[in-house]
CSV table of C-alpha atoms and ligand atoms in Angstrom, one decimal:
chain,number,residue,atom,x,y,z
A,13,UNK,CA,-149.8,52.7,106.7
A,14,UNK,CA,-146.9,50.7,108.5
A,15,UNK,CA,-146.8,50.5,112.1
A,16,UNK,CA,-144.3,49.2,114.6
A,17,UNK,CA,-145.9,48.4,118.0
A,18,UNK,CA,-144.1,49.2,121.4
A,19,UNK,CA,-145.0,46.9,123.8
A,20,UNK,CA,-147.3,44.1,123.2
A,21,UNK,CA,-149.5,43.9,126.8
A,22,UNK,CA,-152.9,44.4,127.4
A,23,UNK,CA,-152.9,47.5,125.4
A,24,UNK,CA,-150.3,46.1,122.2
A,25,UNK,CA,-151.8,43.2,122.0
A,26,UNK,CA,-156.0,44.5,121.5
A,27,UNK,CA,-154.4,46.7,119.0
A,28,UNK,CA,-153.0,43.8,117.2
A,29,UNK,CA,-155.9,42.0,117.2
A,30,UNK,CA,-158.6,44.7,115.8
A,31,UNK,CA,-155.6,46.1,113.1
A,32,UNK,CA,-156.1,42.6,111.6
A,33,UNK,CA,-159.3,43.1,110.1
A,34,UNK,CA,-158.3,46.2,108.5
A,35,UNK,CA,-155.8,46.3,105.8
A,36,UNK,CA,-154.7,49.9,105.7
A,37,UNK,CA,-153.2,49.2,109.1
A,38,UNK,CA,-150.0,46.9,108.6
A,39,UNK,CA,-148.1,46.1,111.6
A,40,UNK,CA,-144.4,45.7,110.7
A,41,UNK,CA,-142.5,45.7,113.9
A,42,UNK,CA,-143.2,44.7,117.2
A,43,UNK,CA,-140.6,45.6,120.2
A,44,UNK,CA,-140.4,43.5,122.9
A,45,UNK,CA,-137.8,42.7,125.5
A,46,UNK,CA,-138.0,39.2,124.8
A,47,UNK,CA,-139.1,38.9,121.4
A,48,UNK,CA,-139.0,34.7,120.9
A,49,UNK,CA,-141.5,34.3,123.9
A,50,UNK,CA,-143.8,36.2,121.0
A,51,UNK,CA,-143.5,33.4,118.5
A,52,UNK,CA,-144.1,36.2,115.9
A,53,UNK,CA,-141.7,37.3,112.9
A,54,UNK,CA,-142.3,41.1,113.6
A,55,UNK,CA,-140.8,40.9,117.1
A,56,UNK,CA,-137.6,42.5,117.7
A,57,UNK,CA,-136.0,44.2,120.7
A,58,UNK,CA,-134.3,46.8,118.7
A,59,UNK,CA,-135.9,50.4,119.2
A,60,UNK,CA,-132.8,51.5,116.9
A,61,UNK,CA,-134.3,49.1,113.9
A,62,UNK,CA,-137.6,50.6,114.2
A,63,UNK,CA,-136.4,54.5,114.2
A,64,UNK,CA,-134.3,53.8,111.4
A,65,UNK,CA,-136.6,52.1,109.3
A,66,UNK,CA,-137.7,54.5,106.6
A,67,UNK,CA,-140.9,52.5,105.6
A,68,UNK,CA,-142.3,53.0,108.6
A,69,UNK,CA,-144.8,55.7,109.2
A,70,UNK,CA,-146.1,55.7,112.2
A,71,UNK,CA,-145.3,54.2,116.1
A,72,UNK,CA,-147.9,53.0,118.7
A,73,UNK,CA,-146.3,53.6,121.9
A,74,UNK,CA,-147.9,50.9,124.5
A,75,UNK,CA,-145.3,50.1,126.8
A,76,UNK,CA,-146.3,52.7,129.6
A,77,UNK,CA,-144.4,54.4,132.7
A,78,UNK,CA,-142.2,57.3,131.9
A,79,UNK,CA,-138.7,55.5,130.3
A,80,UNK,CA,-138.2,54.7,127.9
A,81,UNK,CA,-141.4,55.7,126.8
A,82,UNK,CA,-140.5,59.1,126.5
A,83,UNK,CA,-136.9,59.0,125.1
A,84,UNK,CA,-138.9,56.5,122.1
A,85,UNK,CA,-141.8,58.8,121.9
A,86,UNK,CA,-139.5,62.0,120.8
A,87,UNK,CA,-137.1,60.1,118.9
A,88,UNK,CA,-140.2,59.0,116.7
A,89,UNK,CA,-141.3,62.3,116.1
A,90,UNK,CA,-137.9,64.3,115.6
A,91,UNK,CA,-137.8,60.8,112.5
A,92,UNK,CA,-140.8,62.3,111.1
A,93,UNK,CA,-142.3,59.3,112.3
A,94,UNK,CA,-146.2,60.0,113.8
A,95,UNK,CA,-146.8,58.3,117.5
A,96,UNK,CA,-150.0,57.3,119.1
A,97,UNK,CA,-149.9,56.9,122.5
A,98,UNK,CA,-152.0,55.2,125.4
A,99,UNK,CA,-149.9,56.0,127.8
A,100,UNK,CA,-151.2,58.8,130.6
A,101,UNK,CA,-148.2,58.8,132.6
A,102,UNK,CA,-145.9,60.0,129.9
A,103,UNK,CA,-148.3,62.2,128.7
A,104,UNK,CA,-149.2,64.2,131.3
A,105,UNK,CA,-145.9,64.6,132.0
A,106,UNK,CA,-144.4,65.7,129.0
A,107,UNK,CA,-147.2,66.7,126.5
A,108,UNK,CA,-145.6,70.0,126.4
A,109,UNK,CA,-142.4,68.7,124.4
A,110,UNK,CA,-144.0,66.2,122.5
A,111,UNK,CA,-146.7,68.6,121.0
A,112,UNK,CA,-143.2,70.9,120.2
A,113,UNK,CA,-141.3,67.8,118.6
A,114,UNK,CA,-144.5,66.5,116.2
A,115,UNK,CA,-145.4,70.3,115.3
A,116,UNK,CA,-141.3,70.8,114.3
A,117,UNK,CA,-141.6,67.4,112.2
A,118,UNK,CA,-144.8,67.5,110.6
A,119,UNK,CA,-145.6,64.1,112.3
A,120,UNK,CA,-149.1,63.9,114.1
A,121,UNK,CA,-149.2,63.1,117.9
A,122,UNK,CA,-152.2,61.5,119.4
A,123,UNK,CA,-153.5,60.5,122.6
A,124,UNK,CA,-157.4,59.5,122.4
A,125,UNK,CA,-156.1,56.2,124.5
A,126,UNK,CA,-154.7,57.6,127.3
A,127,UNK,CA,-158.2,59.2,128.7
A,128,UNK,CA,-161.4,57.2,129.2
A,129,UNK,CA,-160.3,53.9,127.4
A,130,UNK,CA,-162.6,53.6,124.7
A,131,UNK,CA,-164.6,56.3,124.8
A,132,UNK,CA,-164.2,59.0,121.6
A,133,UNK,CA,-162.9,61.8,124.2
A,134,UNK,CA,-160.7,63.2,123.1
A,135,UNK,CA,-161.5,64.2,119.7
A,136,UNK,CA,-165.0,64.7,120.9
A,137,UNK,CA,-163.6,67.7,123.6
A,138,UNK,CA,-161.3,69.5,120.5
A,139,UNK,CA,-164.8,69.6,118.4
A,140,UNK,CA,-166.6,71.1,121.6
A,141,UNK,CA,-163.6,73.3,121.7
A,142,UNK,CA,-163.0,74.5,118.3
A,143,UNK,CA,-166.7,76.2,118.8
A,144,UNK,CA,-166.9,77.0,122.5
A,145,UNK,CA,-165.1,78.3,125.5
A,146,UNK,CA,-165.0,74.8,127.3
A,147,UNK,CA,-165.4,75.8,131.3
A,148,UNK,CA,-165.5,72.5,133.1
A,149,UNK,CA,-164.3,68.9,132.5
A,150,UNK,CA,-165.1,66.1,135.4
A,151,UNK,CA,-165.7,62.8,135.3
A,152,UNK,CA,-165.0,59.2,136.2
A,153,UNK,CA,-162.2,58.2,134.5
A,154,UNK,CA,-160.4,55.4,136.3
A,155,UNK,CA,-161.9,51.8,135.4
A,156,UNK,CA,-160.1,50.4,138.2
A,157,UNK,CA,-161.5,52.3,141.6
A,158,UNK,CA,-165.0,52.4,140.0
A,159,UNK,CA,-164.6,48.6,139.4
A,160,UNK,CA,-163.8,48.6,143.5
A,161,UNK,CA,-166.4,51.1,144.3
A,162,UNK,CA,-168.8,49.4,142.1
A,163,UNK,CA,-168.6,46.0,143.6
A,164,UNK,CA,-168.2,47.4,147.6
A,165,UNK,CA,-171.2,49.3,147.1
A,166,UNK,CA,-173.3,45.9,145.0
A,167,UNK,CA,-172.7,43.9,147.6
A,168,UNK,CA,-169.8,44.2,150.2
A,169,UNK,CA,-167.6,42.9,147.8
A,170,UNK,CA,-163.8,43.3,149.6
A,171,UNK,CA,-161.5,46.0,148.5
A,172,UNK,CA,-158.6,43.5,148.1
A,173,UNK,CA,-160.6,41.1,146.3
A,174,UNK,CA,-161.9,43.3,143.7
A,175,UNK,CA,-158.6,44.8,142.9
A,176,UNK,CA,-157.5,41.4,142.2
A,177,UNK,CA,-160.2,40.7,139.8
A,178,UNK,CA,-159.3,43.9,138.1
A,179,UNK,CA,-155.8,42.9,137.8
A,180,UNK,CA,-156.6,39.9,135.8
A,181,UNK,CA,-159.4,41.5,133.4
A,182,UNK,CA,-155.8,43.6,132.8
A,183,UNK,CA,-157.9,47.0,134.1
A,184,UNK,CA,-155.4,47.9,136.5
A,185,UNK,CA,-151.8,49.4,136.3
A,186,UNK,CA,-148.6,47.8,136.5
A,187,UNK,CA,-148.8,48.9,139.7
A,188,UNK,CA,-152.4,49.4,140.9
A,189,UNK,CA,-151.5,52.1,143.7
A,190,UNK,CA,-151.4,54.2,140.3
A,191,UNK,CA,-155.2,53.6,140.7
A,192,UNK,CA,-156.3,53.5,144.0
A,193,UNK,CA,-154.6,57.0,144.8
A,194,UNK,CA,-155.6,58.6,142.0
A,195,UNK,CA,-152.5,59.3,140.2
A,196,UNK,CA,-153.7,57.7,136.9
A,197,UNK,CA,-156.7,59.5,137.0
A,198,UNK,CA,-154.4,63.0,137.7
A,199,UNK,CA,-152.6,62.6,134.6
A,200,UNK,CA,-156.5,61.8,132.4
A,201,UNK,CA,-157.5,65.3,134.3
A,202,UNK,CA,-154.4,67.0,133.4
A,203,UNK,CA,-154.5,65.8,129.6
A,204,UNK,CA,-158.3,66.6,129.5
A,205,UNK,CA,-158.1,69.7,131.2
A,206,UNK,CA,-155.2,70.4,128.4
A,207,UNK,CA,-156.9,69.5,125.8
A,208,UNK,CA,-160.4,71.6,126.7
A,209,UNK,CA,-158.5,74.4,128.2
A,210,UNK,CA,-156.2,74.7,124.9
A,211,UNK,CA,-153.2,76.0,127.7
A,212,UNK,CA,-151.3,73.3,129.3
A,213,UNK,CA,-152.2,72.6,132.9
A,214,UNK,CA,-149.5,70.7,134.5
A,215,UNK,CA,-150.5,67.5,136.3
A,216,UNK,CA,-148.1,68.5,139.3
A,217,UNK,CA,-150.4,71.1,140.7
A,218,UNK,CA,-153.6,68.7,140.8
A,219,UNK,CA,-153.9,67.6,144.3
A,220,UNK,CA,-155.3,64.1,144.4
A,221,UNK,CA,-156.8,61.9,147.1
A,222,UNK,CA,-157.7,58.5,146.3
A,223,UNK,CA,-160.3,55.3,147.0
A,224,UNK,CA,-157.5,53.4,149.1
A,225,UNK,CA,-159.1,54.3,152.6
A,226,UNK,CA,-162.8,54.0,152.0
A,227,UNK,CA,-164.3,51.0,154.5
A,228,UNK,CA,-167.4,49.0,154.6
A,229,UNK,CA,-168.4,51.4,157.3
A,230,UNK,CA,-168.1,54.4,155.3
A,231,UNK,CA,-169.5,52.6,152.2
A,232,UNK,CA,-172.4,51.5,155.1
A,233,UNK,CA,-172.9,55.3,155.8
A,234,UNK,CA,-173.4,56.2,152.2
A,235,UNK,CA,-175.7,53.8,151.7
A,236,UNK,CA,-177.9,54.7,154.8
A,237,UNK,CA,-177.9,58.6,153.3
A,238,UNK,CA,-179.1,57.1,149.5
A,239,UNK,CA,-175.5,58.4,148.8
A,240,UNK,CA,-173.1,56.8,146.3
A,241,UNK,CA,-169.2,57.6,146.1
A,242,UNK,CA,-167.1,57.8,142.9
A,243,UNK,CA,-163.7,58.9,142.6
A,244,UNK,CA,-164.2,62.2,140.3
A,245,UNK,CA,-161.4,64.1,138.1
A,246,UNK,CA,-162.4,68.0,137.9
A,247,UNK,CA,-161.1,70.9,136.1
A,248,UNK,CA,-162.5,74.1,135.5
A,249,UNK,CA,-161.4,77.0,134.3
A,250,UNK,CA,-162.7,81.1,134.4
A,251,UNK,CA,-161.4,83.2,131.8
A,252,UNK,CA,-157.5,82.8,132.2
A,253,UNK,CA,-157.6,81.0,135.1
A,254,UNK,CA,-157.5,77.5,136.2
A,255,UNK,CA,-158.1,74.8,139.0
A,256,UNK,CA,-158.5,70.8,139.0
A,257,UNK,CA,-158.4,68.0,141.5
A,258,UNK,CA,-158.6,64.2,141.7
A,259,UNK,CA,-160.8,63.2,144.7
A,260,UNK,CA,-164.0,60.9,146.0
A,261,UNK,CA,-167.4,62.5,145.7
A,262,UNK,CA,-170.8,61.7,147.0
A,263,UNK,CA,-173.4,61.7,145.0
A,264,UNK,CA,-177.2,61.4,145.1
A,265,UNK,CA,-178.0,57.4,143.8
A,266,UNK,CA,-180.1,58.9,141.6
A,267,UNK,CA,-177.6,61.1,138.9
A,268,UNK,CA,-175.8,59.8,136.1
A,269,UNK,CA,-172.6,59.5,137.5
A,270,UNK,CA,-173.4,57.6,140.2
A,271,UNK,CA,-175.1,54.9,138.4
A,272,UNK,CA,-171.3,54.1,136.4
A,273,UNK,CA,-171.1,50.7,137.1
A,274,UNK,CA,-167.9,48.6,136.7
A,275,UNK,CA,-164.9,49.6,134.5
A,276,UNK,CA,-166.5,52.3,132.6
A,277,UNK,CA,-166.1,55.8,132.6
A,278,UNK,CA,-167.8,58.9,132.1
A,279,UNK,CA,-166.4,62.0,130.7
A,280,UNK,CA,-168.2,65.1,130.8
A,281,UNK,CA,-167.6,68.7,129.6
A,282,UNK,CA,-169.4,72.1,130.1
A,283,UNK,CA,-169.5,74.7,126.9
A,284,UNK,CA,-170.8,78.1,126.8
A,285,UNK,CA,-173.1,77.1,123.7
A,286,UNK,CA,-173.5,73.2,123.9
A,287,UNK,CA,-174.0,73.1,127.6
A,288,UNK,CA,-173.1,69.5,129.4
A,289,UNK,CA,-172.2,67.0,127.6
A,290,UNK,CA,-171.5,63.3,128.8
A,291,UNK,CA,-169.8,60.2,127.3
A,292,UNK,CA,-170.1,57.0,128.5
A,293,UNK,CA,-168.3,53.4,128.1
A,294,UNK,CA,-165.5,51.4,128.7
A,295,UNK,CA,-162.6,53.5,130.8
A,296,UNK,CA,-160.4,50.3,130.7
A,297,UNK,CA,-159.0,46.7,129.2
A,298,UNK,CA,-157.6,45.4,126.0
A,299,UNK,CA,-159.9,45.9,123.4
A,300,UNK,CA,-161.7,49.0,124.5
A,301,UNK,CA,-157.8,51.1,124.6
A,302,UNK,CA,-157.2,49.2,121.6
A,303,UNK,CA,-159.6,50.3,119.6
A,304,UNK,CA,-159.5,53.8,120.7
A,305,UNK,CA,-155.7,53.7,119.5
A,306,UNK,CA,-157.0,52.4,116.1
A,307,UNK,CA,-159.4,55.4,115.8
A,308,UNK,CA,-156.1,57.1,115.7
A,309,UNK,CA,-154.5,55.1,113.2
A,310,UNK,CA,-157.0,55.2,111.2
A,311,UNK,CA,-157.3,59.2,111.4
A,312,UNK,CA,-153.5,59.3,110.2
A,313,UNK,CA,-153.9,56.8,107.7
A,314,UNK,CA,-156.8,58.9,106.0
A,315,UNK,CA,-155.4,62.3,106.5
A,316,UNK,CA,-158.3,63.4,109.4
A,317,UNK,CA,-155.9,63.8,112.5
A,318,UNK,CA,-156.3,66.7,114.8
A,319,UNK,CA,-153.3,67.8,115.9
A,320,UNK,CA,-153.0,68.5,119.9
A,321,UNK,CA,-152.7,72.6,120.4
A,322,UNK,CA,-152.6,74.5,123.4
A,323,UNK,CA,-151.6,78.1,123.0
A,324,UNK,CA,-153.4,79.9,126.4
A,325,UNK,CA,-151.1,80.9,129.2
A,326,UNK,CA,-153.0,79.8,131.8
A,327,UNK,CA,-152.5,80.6,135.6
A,328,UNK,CA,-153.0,78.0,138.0
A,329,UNK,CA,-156.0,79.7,140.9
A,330,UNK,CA,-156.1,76.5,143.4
A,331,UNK,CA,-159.4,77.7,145.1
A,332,UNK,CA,-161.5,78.1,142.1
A,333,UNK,CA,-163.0,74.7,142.4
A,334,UNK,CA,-164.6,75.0,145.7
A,335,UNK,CA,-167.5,72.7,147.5
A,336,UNK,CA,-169.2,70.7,151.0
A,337,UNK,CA,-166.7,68.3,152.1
A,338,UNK,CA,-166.7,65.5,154.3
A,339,UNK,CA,-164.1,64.2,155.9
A,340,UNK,CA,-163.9,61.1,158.2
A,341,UNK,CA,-161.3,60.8,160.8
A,342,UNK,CA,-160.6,58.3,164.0
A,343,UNK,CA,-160.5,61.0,166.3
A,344,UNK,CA,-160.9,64.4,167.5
A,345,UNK,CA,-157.1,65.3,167.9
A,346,UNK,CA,-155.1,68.1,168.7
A,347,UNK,CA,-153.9,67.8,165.2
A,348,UNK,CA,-157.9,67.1,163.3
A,349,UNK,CA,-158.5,70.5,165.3
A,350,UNK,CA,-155.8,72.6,163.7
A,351,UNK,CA,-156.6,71.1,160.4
A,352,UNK,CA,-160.4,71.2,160.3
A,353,UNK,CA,-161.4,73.3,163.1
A,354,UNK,CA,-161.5,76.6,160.4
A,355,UNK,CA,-163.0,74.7,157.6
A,356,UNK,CA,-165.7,72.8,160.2
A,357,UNK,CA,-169.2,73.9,160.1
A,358,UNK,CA,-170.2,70.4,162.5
A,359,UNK,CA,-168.6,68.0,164.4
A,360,UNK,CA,-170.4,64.4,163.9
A,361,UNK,CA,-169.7,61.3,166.5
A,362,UNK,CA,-170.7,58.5,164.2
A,363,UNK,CA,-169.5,55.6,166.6
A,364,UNK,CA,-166.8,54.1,167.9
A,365,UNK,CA,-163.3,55.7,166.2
A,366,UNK,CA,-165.7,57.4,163.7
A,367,UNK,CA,-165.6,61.3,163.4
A,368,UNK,CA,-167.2,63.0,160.4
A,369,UNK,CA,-166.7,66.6,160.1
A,370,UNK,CA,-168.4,68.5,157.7
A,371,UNK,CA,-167.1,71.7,156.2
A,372,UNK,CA,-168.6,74.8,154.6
A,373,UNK,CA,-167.8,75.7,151.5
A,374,UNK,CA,-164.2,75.8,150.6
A,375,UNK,CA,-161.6,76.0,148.1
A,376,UNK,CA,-160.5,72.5,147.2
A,377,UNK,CA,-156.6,73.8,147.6
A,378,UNK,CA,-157.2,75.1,151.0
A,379,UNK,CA,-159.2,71.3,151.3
A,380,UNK,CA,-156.4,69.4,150.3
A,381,UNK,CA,-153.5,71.7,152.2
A,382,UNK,CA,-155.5,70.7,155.8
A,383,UNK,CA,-155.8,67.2,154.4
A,384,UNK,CA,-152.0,66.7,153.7
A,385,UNK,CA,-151.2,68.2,157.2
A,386,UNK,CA,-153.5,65.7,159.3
A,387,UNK,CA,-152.8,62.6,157.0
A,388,UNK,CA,-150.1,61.5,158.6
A,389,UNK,CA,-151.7,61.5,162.1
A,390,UNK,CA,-154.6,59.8,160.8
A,391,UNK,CA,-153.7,57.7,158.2
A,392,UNK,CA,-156.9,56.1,157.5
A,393,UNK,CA,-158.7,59.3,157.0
A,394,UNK,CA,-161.0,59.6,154.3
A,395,UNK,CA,-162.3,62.6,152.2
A,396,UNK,CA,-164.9,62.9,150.1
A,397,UNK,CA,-167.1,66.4,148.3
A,398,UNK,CA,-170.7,66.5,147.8
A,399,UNK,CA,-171.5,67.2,144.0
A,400,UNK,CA,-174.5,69.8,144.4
A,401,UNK,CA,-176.9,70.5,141.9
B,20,HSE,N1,-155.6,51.4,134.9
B,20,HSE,C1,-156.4,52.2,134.1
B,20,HSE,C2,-157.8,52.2,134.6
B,20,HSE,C3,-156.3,51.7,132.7
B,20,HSE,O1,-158.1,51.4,135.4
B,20,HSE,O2,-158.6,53.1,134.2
B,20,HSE,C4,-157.0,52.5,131.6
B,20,HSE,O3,-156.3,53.8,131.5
């Protein structure tokens, strides 16, 4: 099969490298903006080239954010041309006309790189699909904040610090704020969700709270309750109805989850017959996207592609996912009151400029609507549900 490769960063480039030990994978073209500095005869700038070239079959699309990956991506598929795709952002945003274009063409459109890195996700939840009513997906699924949490909660490591390290093992976005507020792990939920839900669940109603305010005395706090804290994607849905959100957890140090230590991942979905099921590896890096792109290819090449379908009209219920949260503030203010006072079942001094409040159980949307009204009085306010068993 020939291939032209968009993009040759972390992503391109571990593609490259595993396609060359497996010769019914041919890369032909490679786009890049500056295609001397790649010292490779493949390389050319031209999108145009590659669209019009009838020999090629299929496009890997690694050059993330939203354009031009999506004006690239539908032009591929409207030229008949199949498109496998790491790239969450896009995704999530437009899986919708993507899924229309490739079924109009014929062309296959695949995304088994965008969620969990290298684990086998994605084709994984359309077989737990295609038998059972899928009624939960949750997991960790950003390689990046578990990489921070991981190494604050080891040993004190500093948030900074660790995100820096991340940045050059090439876990981490373009820009990283992507991970630490949880809007790359929004747009996994909202393709998982998708994909398990079979009705599209649009990433824009997934209300998100991320790792970027957790300190060494909340971390300190955890510890002292044999408590762990993971930044969780969680969708669920009851007969036609749906409900997800992006947001810290605390966990027991004992569960599965918790013990996810550096850039991997764990995906997990709940089916009426197979009951839980978990997958575990690398969420993030080079070779482990790579190689999850070349699962695609490889499904193309040999006819075994699954295409993406969603057919469910879904309606979006956002208090279905509900829980025990606890949220940390710097003070008891008119504005903490107005916010938490209905959801509070305790008020907790925890020293100086430390006030935890701890809810009853409530809808995550009503959760997030008090959170989004107090945030910007307390800025450094932190959030986080306790996963239950
Ligand atoms: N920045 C992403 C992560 C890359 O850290 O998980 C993999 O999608």
């Amino acid at each position: 099969m020939k291939i032209a490769l968009l993009g040759f960063g972390t992503v391109g480039s571990g593609v490259e490298k595993i396609t060359r030990g497996i010769p019914a994978l041919d890369i032909v073209k490679i786009l890049h903006r500056k295609p001397a500095k790649l010292n490779d005869s493949r390389a050319t700038s031209s999108f145009d080239d590659i669209v019009a070239d009838g020999e090629i079959d299929c496009v890997v699309e690694a050059i993330g954010g939203i354009h031009p990956a999506r004006e690239y991506i539908l032009a591929a598929l409207e030229a008949g041309k199949h498109v496998v795709t790491a790239n969450k952002a896009v995704t999530a945003a437009h899986m919708g006309e993507f899924v229309q274009a490739a079924a109009a063409s014929g062309a296959c459109f695949l995304v088994e790189a965008t969620s969990g890195g290298g684990i086998p996700w994605i084709k994984n939840l359309q077989r737990a699909a295609r038998i059972d009513e899928i009624t939960g997906v949750h997991g960790i699924v950003n390689g990046t904040s578990n990489f921070i949490l991981y190494n604050m909660f080891k040993d004190g490591a500093d948030f900074a610090a660790v995100l820096a390290e991340a940045q050059a093992l090439g876990y981490a976005e373009a820009d990283p704020s992507a991970d630490i507020d949880g809007d790359d792990a929004r747009n996994k939920c909202a393709i998982s969700a998708t994909v398990a839900f079979k009705g599209l669940v649009p990433v824009s109603l997934i209300p998100q709270f991320g790792i970027r305010t957790i300190t060494k005395a909340d971390i300190d706090w955890c510890i002292q309750q044999g408590l762990v804290c993971k930044l969780f994607a969680t969708a669920r849905c009851e007969g036609e109805t749906w409900c997800a959100t992006v947001e810290p957890v605390l966990l027991p140090a004992g569960e599965l989850e918790a013990a996810v230590p550096r850039n991997y991942n764990v995906t997990c979905l709940t089916g009426a017959t197979i009951g839980d099921l978990k997958f575990y590896g690398q969420g993030a890096g080079s070779l482990p996207t790579g190689n999850a792109i070349v699962q695609d290819l490889l499904d193309i090449a040999s006819g075994e592609a699954w295409p993406l379908t969603f057919d469910r009209a879904l309606t979006h219920e956002p208090n279905l996912l509900k829980g025990r949260y606890l949220i940390r503030l710097s003070a008891r203010t008119a504005a903490a009151e107005a916010a938490f006072g209905p959801l509070a079942e305790r008020w907790e001094e925890d020293g100086p400029g430390r006030l935890l409040v701890h809810t009853g159980t409530v809808g995550s949307g009503e959760l997030h609507r008090a959170v989004s009204t107090c945030r910007q009085d307390d800025p450094g306010l932190w959030i986080a549900r306790w996963i239950e068993r």
